[in-house]
PDB file of C-alpha atoms in Angstrom:
ATOM      1  CA  MET A   1     -17.422   4.778 -30.619  1.00  0.00           C
ATOM      2  CA  ILE A   2     -13.564   4.879 -30.134  1.00  0.00           C
ATOM      3  CA  VAL A   3     -10.542   5.268 -33.008  1.00  0.00           C
ATOM      4  CA  ARG A   4      -9.585   2.071 -32.801  1.00  0.00           C
ATOM      5  CA  SER A   5      -5.720   2.898 -34.556  1.00  0.00           C
ATOM      6  CA  ARG A   6      -2.711   2.316 -32.260  1.00  0.00           C
ATOM      7  CA  LEU A   7      -0.903   4.360 -34.589  1.00  0.00           C
ATOM      8  CA  LEU A   8      -3.278   7.619 -34.583  1.00  0.00           C
ATOM      9  CA  ALA A   9      -3.558   7.326 -31.218  1.00  0.00           C
ATOM     10  CA  PHE A  10       0.219   6.994 -30.489  1.00  0.00           C
ATOM     11  CA  GLY A  11       1.091  10.225 -32.651  1.00  0.00           C
ATOM     12  CA  TYR A  12      -1.554  12.211 -31.215  1.00  0.00           C
ATOM     13  CA  ARG A  13      -0.457  11.239 -27.936  1.00  0.00           C
ATOM     14  CA  ALA A  14       3.358  11.907 -29.044  1.00  0.00           C
ATOM     15  CA  VAL A  15       2.359  14.875 -30.178  1.00  0.00           C
ATOM     16  CA  ALA A  16       0.125  16.224 -27.235  1.00  0.00           C
ATOM     17  CA  ALA A  17       3.201  15.498 -24.547  1.00  0.00           C
ATOM     18  CA  LEU A  18       5.298  17.710 -26.967  1.00  0.00           C
ATOM     19  CA  VAL A  19       2.606  20.534 -27.011  1.00  0.00           C
ATOM     20  CA  ILE A  20       2.267  19.987 -23.300  1.00  0.00           C
ATOM     21  CA  VAL A  21       5.673  20.083 -22.778  1.00  0.00           C
ATOM     22  CA  VAL A  22       6.031  23.506 -24.414  1.00  0.00           C
ATOM     23  CA  GLY A  23       3.663  24.731 -22.017  1.00  0.00           C
ATOM     24  CA  ILE A  24       5.066  23.853 -19.053  1.00  0.00           C
ATOM     25  CA  ALA A  25       8.089  24.964 -20.264  1.00  0.00           C
ATOM     26  CA  ARG A  26       7.081  28.940 -21.091  1.00  0.00           C
ATOM     27  CA  VAL A  27       5.007  29.441 -18.387  1.00  0.00           C
ATOM     28  CA  SER A  28       7.708  28.260 -15.463  1.00  0.00           C
ATOM     29  CA  GLY A  29      10.376  29.572 -17.533  1.00  0.00           C
ATOM     30  CA  LEU A  30      12.578  26.941 -18.226  1.00  0.00           C
ATOM     31  CA  TRP A  31      14.261  28.268 -21.355  1.00  0.00           C
ATOM     32  CA  THR A  32      15.265  31.045 -19.927  1.00  0.00           C
ATOM     33  CA  ALA A  33      18.784  31.717 -17.815  1.00  0.00           C
ATOM     34  CA  SER A  34      16.435  32.379 -14.130  1.00  0.00           C
ATOM     35  CA  PRO A  35      13.507  29.590 -14.559  1.00  0.00           C
ATOM     36  CA  THR A  36      10.835  30.892 -12.363  1.00  0.00           C
ATOM     37  CA  TRP A  37      10.818  27.355  -9.977  1.00  0.00           C
ATOM     38  CA  THR A  38       7.767  28.868  -8.004  1.00  0.00           C
ATOM     39  CA  SER A  39       5.676  28.137 -10.450  1.00  0.00           C
ATOM     40  CA  PHE A  40       5.475  24.785  -9.829  1.00  0.00           C
ATOM     41  CA  LEU A  41       3.481  25.683  -6.763  1.00  0.00           C
ATOM     42  CA  TYR A  42       0.294  25.911  -8.482  1.00  0.00           C
ATOM     43  CA  TYR A  43      -1.964  23.673  -9.249  1.00  0.00           C
ATOM     44  CA  THR A  44      -2.257  24.855 -13.259  1.00  0.00           C
ATOM     45  CA  VAL A  45       1.434  24.106 -13.338  1.00  0.00           C
ATOM     46  CA  LEU A  46       1.187  20.625 -11.595  1.00  0.00           C
ATOM     47  CA  SER A  47      -1.454  19.208 -12.918  1.00  0.00           C
ATOM     48  CA  ASN A  48      -0.396  19.945 -16.676  1.00  0.00           C
ATOM     49  CA  VAL A  49       2.914  17.700 -15.458  1.00  0.00           C
ATOM     50  CA  LEU A  50      -0.099  14.896 -14.361  1.00  0.00           C
ATOM     51  CA  CYS A  51      -0.982  15.448 -17.727  1.00  0.00           C
ATOM     52  CA  LEU A  52       2.479  15.297 -19.404  1.00  0.00           C
ATOM     53  CA  ALA A  53       2.929  11.943 -16.927  1.00  0.00           C
ATOM     54  CA  TRP A  54       0.046  10.757 -18.604  1.00  0.00           C
ATOM     55  CA  MET A  55       0.127  11.373 -22.336  1.00  0.00           C
ATOM     56  CA  ILE A  56       3.676   9.938 -22.016  1.00  0.00           C
ATOM     57  CA  LEU A  57       2.902   6.721 -20.382  1.00  0.00           C
ATOM     58  CA  SER A  58      -0.050   6.611 -22.753  1.00  0.00           C
ATOM     59  CA  ALA A  59       1.937   6.616 -25.573  1.00  0.00           C
ATOM     60  CA  VAL A  60       4.880   4.390 -24.206  1.00  0.00           C
ATOM     61  CA  VAL A  61       1.778   1.904 -23.705  1.00  0.00           C
ATOM     62  CA  THR A  62       0.487   1.935 -27.080  1.00  0.00           C
ATOM     63  CA  LEU A  63       3.723   1.366 -28.409  1.00  0.00           C
ATOM     64  CA  ARG A  64       3.975  -1.746 -26.270  1.00  0.00           C
ATOM     65  CA  ASP A  65       0.074  -3.078 -27.246  1.00  0.00           C
ATOM     66  CA  ALA A  66       0.892  -2.302 -30.842  1.00  0.00           C
ATOM     67  CA  GLN A  67       4.064  -4.638 -30.642  1.00  0.00           C
ATOM     68  CA  ARG A  68       2.116  -7.117 -29.043  1.00  0.00           C
ATOM     69  CA  GLU A  69      -1.706  -7.162 -30.703  1.00  0.00           C
ATOM     70  CA  GLY A  70      -0.606  -4.579 -33.836  1.00  0.00           C
ATOM     71  CA  TRP A  71      -1.747  -1.642 -34.910  1.00  0.00           C
ATOM     72  CA  THR A  72      -5.348  -2.196 -34.788  1.00  0.00           C
ATOM     73  CA  GLY A  73      -7.118  -1.536 -31.378  1.00  0.00           C
ATOM     74  CA  ALA A  74      -7.440   0.620 -28.046  1.00  0.00           C
ATOM     75  CA  SER A  75      -4.645   1.350 -25.407  1.00  0.00           C
ATOM     76  CA  THR A  76      -5.024   3.413 -22.245  1.00  0.00           C
ATOM     77  CA  PRO A  77      -3.030   2.411 -18.798  1.00  0.00           C
ATOM     78  CA  SER A  78      -6.222   2.515 -17.355  1.00  0.00           C
ATOM     79  CA  ALA A  79      -9.296   3.829 -18.749  1.00  0.00           C
ATOM     80  CA  ARG A  80     -10.651   5.471 -14.659  1.00  0.00           C
ATOM     81  CA  TRP A  81      -7.778   6.784 -14.183  1.00  0.00           C
ATOM     82  CA  ALA A  82      -7.558   8.072 -18.287  1.00  0.00           C
ATOM     83  CA  ALA A  83     -10.943  10.084 -16.381  1.00  0.00           C
ATOM     84  CA  ALA A  84      -9.385  10.668 -13.414  1.00  0.00           C
ATOM     85  CA  VAL A  85      -6.498  12.881 -15.102  1.00  0.00           C
ATOM     86  CA  MET A  86      -8.912  14.705 -17.707  1.00  0.00           C
ATOM     87  CA  GLU A  87     -11.778  16.043 -14.377  1.00  0.00           C
ATOM     88  CA  ALA A  88      -8.155  17.389 -13.103  1.00  0.00           C
ATOM     89  CA  ILE A  89      -7.085  19.063 -15.962  1.00  0.00           C
ATOM     90  CA  THR A  90     -10.739  20.024 -16.354  1.00  0.00           C
ATOM     91  CA  VAL A  91     -10.845  22.076 -13.347  1.00  0.00           C
ATOM     92  CA  THR A  92      -7.782  24.227 -14.033  1.00  0.00           C
ATOM     93  CA  MET A  93      -9.448  24.885 -17.514  1.00  0.00           C
ATOM     94  CA  LEU A  94     -12.567  26.087 -15.982  1.00  0.00           C
ATOM     95  CA  ILE A  95     -11.046  27.718 -13.180  1.00  0.00           C
ATOM     96  CA  TYR A  96      -9.405  29.583 -15.339  1.00  0.00           C
ATOM     97  CA  LEU A  97     -12.304  30.842 -17.883  1.00  0.00           C
ATOM     98  CA  PHE A  98     -14.821  31.467 -15.051  1.00  0.00           C
ATOM     99  CA  VAL A  99     -12.851  32.546 -11.918  1.00  0.00           C
ATOM    100  CA  LEU A 100      -9.587  33.784 -12.787  1.00  0.00           C
ATOM    101  CA  ALA A 101      -9.229  35.846 -16.222  1.00  0.00           C
ATOM    102  CA  PRO A 102     -12.729  37.114 -15.103  1.00  0.00           C
ATOM    103  CA  SER A 103     -11.402  38.688 -11.910  1.00  0.00           C
ATOM    104  CA  LEU A 104      -8.046  39.175 -14.392  1.00  0.00           C
ATOM    105  CA  PHE A 105     -10.325  42.241 -16.746  1.00  0.00           C
ATOM    106  CA  THR A 106     -11.729  43.963 -13.410  1.00  0.00           C
ATOM    107  CA  GLN A 107      -8.010  44.425 -12.169  1.00  0.00           C
ATOM    108  CA  PRO A 108      -5.520  46.788 -12.899  1.00  0.00           C
ATOM    109  CA  GLY A 109      -2.124  45.339 -13.442  1.00  0.00           C
ATOM    110  CA  ALA A 110       0.647  43.874 -16.288  1.00  0.00           C
ATOM    111  CA  TYR A 111      -0.400  40.379 -16.061  1.00  0.00           C
ATOM    112  CA  GLN A 112      -2.622  39.906 -19.210  1.00  0.00           C
ATOM    113  CA  PRO A 113      -4.866  36.756 -19.505  1.00  0.00           C
ATOM    114  CA  PHE A 114      -4.910  34.558 -22.823  1.00  0.00           C
ATOM    115  CA  THR A 115      -1.766  35.120 -24.381  1.00  0.00           C
ATOM    116  CA  LEU A 116      -0.138  32.433 -25.712  1.00  0.00           C
ATOM    117  CA  THR A 117       1.484  30.592 -22.508  1.00  0.00           C
ATOM    118  CA  ASP A 118      -2.156  30.982 -20.515  1.00  0.00           C
ATOM    119  CA  ASN A 119      -3.920  29.429 -23.121  1.00  0.00           C
ATOM    120  CA  LEU A 120      -1.249  26.269 -23.140  1.00  0.00           C
ATOM    121  CA  VAL A 121      -1.503  25.742 -19.664  1.00  0.00           C
ATOM    122  CA  HIS A 122      -5.411  26.237 -19.611  1.00  0.00           C
ATOM    123  CA  ILE A 123      -7.084  25.387 -22.201  1.00  0.00           C
ATOM    124  CA  ILE A 124      -4.730  23.628 -24.805  1.00  0.00           C
ATOM    125  CA  THR A 125      -4.307  21.263 -22.126  1.00  0.00           C
ATOM    126  CA  PRO A 126      -7.558  20.380 -20.694  1.00  0.00           C
ATOM    127  CA  VAL A 127      -8.441  20.492 -24.772  1.00  0.00           C
ATOM    128  CA  LEU A 128      -6.006  18.087 -25.731  1.00  0.00           C
ATOM    129  CA  VAL A 129      -6.913  16.047 -22.923  1.00  0.00           C
ATOM    130  CA  ILE A 130     -10.312  15.832 -23.464  1.00  0.00           C
ATOM    131  CA  VAL A 131      -9.986  14.936 -27.183  1.00  0.00           C
ATOM    132  CA  ASP A 132      -7.770  11.989 -26.258  1.00  0.00           C
ATOM    133  CA  TRP A 133     -10.258  10.459 -23.724  1.00  0.00           C
ATOM    134  CA  LEU A 134     -12.856  10.374 -26.211  1.00  0.00           C
ATOM    135  CA  LEU A 135     -11.197   9.407 -29.385  1.00  0.00           C
ATOM    136  CA  PHE A 136      -8.711   6.744 -28.283  1.00  0.00           C
ATOM    137  CA  VAL A 137     -10.074   5.219 -24.379  1.00  0.00           C
ATOM    138  CA  PRO A 138     -12.658   2.471 -24.044  1.00  0.00           C
ATOM    139  CA  LYS A 139     -16.026   3.304 -22.625  1.00  0.00           C
ATOM    140  CA  GLY A 140     -17.926   1.838 -19.937  1.00  0.00           C
ATOM    141  CA  ARG A 141     -15.302   0.703 -17.286  1.00  0.00           C
ATOM    142  CA  LEU A 142     -15.711   3.907 -15.162  1.00  0.00           C
ATOM    143  CA  ARG A 143     -17.788   3.940 -11.710  1.00  0.00           C
ATOM    144  CA  GLY A 144     -20.481   5.598 -10.159  1.00  0.00           C
ATOM    145  CA  TYR A 145     -18.503   6.916  -7.527  1.00  0.00           C
ATOM    146  CA  ASP A 146     -15.573   7.987  -9.395  1.00  0.00           C
ATOM    147  CA  PRO A 147     -16.816  11.818  -9.721  1.00  0.00           C
ATOM    148  CA  LEU A 148     -16.312  11.517  -5.330  1.00  0.00           C
ATOM    149  CA  LEU A 149     -12.683  10.282  -6.019  1.00  0.00           C
ATOM    150  CA  TRP A 150     -11.413  12.964  -8.837  1.00  0.00           C
ATOM    151  CA  ALA A 151     -12.312  15.132  -6.427  1.00  0.00           C
ATOM    152  CA  LEU A 152      -9.610  13.745  -3.952  1.00  0.00           C
ATOM    153  CA  ILE A 153      -7.080  15.474  -6.773  1.00  0.00           C
ATOM    154  CA  PRO A 154      -7.861  19.309  -6.493  1.00  0.00           C
ATOM    155  CA  TYR A 155      -8.185  18.198  -2.617  1.00  0.00           C
ATOM    156  CA  ALA A 156      -4.879  17.475  -1.802  1.00  0.00           C
ATOM    157  CA  TYR A 157      -3.417  20.127  -3.814  1.00  0.00           C
ATOM    158  CA  LEU A 158      -5.876  22.532  -1.082  1.00  0.00           C
ATOM    159  CA  VAL A 159      -3.655  20.515   1.748  1.00  0.00           C
ATOM    160  CA  PHE A 160      -1.006  20.912   0.630  1.00  0.00           C
ATOM    161  CA  ALA A 161      -1.060  24.619  -0.489  1.00  0.00           C
ATOM    162  CA  PHE A 162      -2.922  25.034   2.718  1.00  0.00           C
ATOM    163  CA  GLY A 163      -0.017  23.678   4.429  1.00  0.00           C
ATOM    164  CA  TYR A 164       3.271  25.092   2.747  1.00  0.00           C
ATOM    165  CA  SER A 165       1.324  28.497   3.371  1.00  0.00           C
ATOM    166  CA  ALA A 166       1.543  27.481   6.765  1.00  0.00           C
ATOM    167  CA  LEU A 167       4.672  26.722   7.381  1.00  0.00           C
ATOM    168  CA  GLY A 168       5.955  29.823   6.066  1.00  0.00           C
ATOM    169  CA  GLY A 169       5.833  29.087   2.183  1.00  0.00           C
ATOM    170  CA  ARG A 170       5.393  31.700   0.186  1.00  0.00           C
ATOM    171  CA  PHE A 171       4.444  31.427  -3.664  1.00  0.00           C
ATOM    172  CA  ALA A 172       4.818  34.231  -6.678  1.00  0.00           C
ATOM    173  CA  GLY A 173       5.302  37.436  -5.204  1.00  0.00           C
ATOM    174  CA  GLY A 174       5.471  36.573  -2.089  1.00  0.00           C
ATOM    175  CA  THR A 175       1.564  35.680  -1.453  1.00  0.00           C
ATOM    176  CA  THR A 176       1.010  33.245   0.930  1.00  0.00           C
ATOM    177  CA  VAL A 177      -2.030  31.448  -1.208  1.00  0.00           C
ATOM    178  CA  PRO A 178      -1.683  30.900  -4.234  1.00  0.00           C
ATOM    179  CA  TYR A 179      -5.005  31.776  -6.196  1.00  0.00           C
ATOM    180  CA  PRO A 180      -7.321  35.067  -4.602  1.00  0.00           C
ATOM    181  CA  PHE A 181     -10.020  32.722  -3.873  1.00  0.00           C
ATOM    182  CA  MET A 182      -8.112  31.027  -0.760  1.00  0.00           C
ATOM    183  CA  ASP A 183      -6.896  34.029   0.841  1.00  0.00           C
ATOM    184  CA  VAL A 184      -8.260  33.798   4.167  1.00  0.00           C
ATOM    185  CA  SER A 185      -7.491  37.548   4.707  1.00  0.00           C
ATOM    186  CA  THR A 186      -9.381  38.840   1.952  1.00  0.00           C
ATOM    187  CA  HIS A 187     -12.297  36.226   2.085  1.00  0.00           C
ATOM    188  CA  GLY A 188     -12.466  35.221   5.683  1.00  0.00           C
ATOM    189  CA  VAL A 189     -12.450  31.317   7.061  1.00  0.00           C
ATOM    190  CA  GLY A 190     -16.427  31.310   5.837  1.00  0.00           C
ATOM    191  CA  GLY A 191     -15.950  32.852   2.971  1.00  0.00           C
ATOM    192  CA  VAL A 192     -12.986  30.467   1.936  1.00  0.00           C
ATOM    193  CA  ALA A 193     -15.242  27.150   2.490  1.00  0.00           C
ATOM    194  CA  VAL A 194     -17.943  29.137   0.587  1.00  0.00           C
ATOM    195  CA  TRP A 195     -15.636  29.162  -2.452  1.00  0.00           C
ATOM    196  CA  ILE A 196     -14.453  25.662  -1.827  1.00  0.00           C
ATOM    197  CA  VAL A 197     -18.080  23.964  -1.277  1.00  0.00           C
ATOM    198  CA  GLY A 198     -19.294  26.005  -4.203  1.00  0.00           C
ATOM    199  CA  LEU A 199     -16.066  24.552  -6.571  1.00  0.00           C
ATOM    200  CA  THR A 200     -16.892  21.181  -5.237  1.00  0.00           C
ATOM    201  CA  VAL A 201     -19.754  20.631  -6.123  1.00  0.00           C
ATOM    202  CA  ALA A 202     -19.230  22.260  -9.718  1.00  0.00           C
ATOM    203  CA  LEU A 203     -16.267  19.473 -10.560  1.00  0.00           C
ATOM    204  CA  VAL A 204     -18.343  17.544  -9.001  1.00  0.00           C
ATOM    205  CA  ALA A 205     -21.442  18.131 -11.108  1.00  0.00           C
ATOM    206  CA  VAL A 206     -18.946  18.289 -14.297  1.00  0.00           C
ATOM    207  CA  GLY A 207     -17.463  14.583 -13.404  1.00  0.00           C
ATOM    208  CA  TYR A 208     -20.916  13.336 -13.644  1.00  0.00           C
ATOM    209  CA  LEU A 209     -21.476  14.828 -17.162  1.00  0.00           C
ATOM    210  CA  PHE A 210     -18.261  12.834 -18.132  1.00  0.00           C
ATOM    211  CA  LEU A 211     -19.373   9.550 -16.083  1.00  0.00           C
ATOM    212  CA  GLY A 212     -22.756  10.163 -18.161  1.00  0.00           C
ATOM    213  CA  LEU A 213     -21.401  10.876 -21.342  1.00  0.00           C
ATOM    214  CA  ASP A 214     -18.538   8.152 -20.886  1.00  0.00           C
ATOM    215  CA  ARG A 215     -22.093   5.776 -20.692  1.00  0.00           C
ATOM    216  CA  LEU A 216     -23.482   7.143 -23.594  1.00  0.00           C
ATOM    217  CA  LEU A 217     -20.736   6.389 -25.951  1.00  0.00           C
ATOM    218  CA  ALA A 218     -19.886   3.182 -24.766  1.00  0.00           C
ATOM    219  CA  ARG A 219     -23.597   1.775 -26.042  1.00  0.00           C
ATOM    220  CA  VAL A 220     -23.338   3.451 -29.333  1.00  0.00           C
ATOM    221  CA  GLY A 221     -19.551   1.757 -29.535  1.00  0.00           C
ATOM    222  CA  PRO A 222     -19.890  -2.154 -28.093  1.00  0.00           C
ATOM    223  CA  ALA A 223     -16.672  -3.066 -29.763  1.00  0.00           C
ATOM    224  CA  ALA A 224     -15.064  -1.111 -27.231  1.00  0.00           C
ATOM    225  CA  GLU A 225     -16.139  -3.014 -24.150  1.00  0.00           C
ATOM    226  CA  ALA A 226     -15.125  -6.472 -25.175  1.00  0.00           C
ATOM    227  CA  GLU A 227     -11.421  -5.624 -24.808  1.00  0.00           C
ATOM    228  CA  PRO A 228     -10.173  -6.839 -21.219  1.00  0.00           C
ATOM    229  CA  ALA A 229     -10.462  -3.763 -18.341  1.00  0.00           C
ATOM    230  CA  ARG A 230      -7.587  -2.006 -17.136  1.00  0.00           C
TER     231      ARG A 230
END
């Protein structure tokens, strides 16, 4: 079942976009005299930028549909793309909660997890996107192979990160990789491969959980299926 109010959807998406902007600005220092531009080399920030673009596009489509069809109904640029964006940012949250944050507690350093900035980009943005999908995106339009396609987004980032490093690029602090589990010098090629395979299995499994939830919600909200698929 979805909330068939474009007024609520537009308001939610506008506020969500604003919150995401704040998170991106804080983590990259855009409000300071010396922004940390290397922040935009990280999957965390790039996935937040993707969510920002999606929320803005969703708000625009919602407003357009409201002008054409009225304020009652559901609006999304694409139900399948909405799920893909949700999966992409869920990866950010899960890796932070189960891989990065635990390691920060065991390794001494100045960086502290679960600050307001960290929570904004790693937890709050993912929750905002998941809630948007749950409340406002029509269900029952996903395909059985979609979770496999969603994995291409983080894989595209891996190609970018390894390629950037191979060409001499450096991340924050002069490191050759953006995340510790990608460090071949520490884990070896085999170790990094094991990490990537393990994370792939996990994210595809989460994707199929989303697919199952989509089909379950479609059964309890048949009215959502009456609208033209997008």
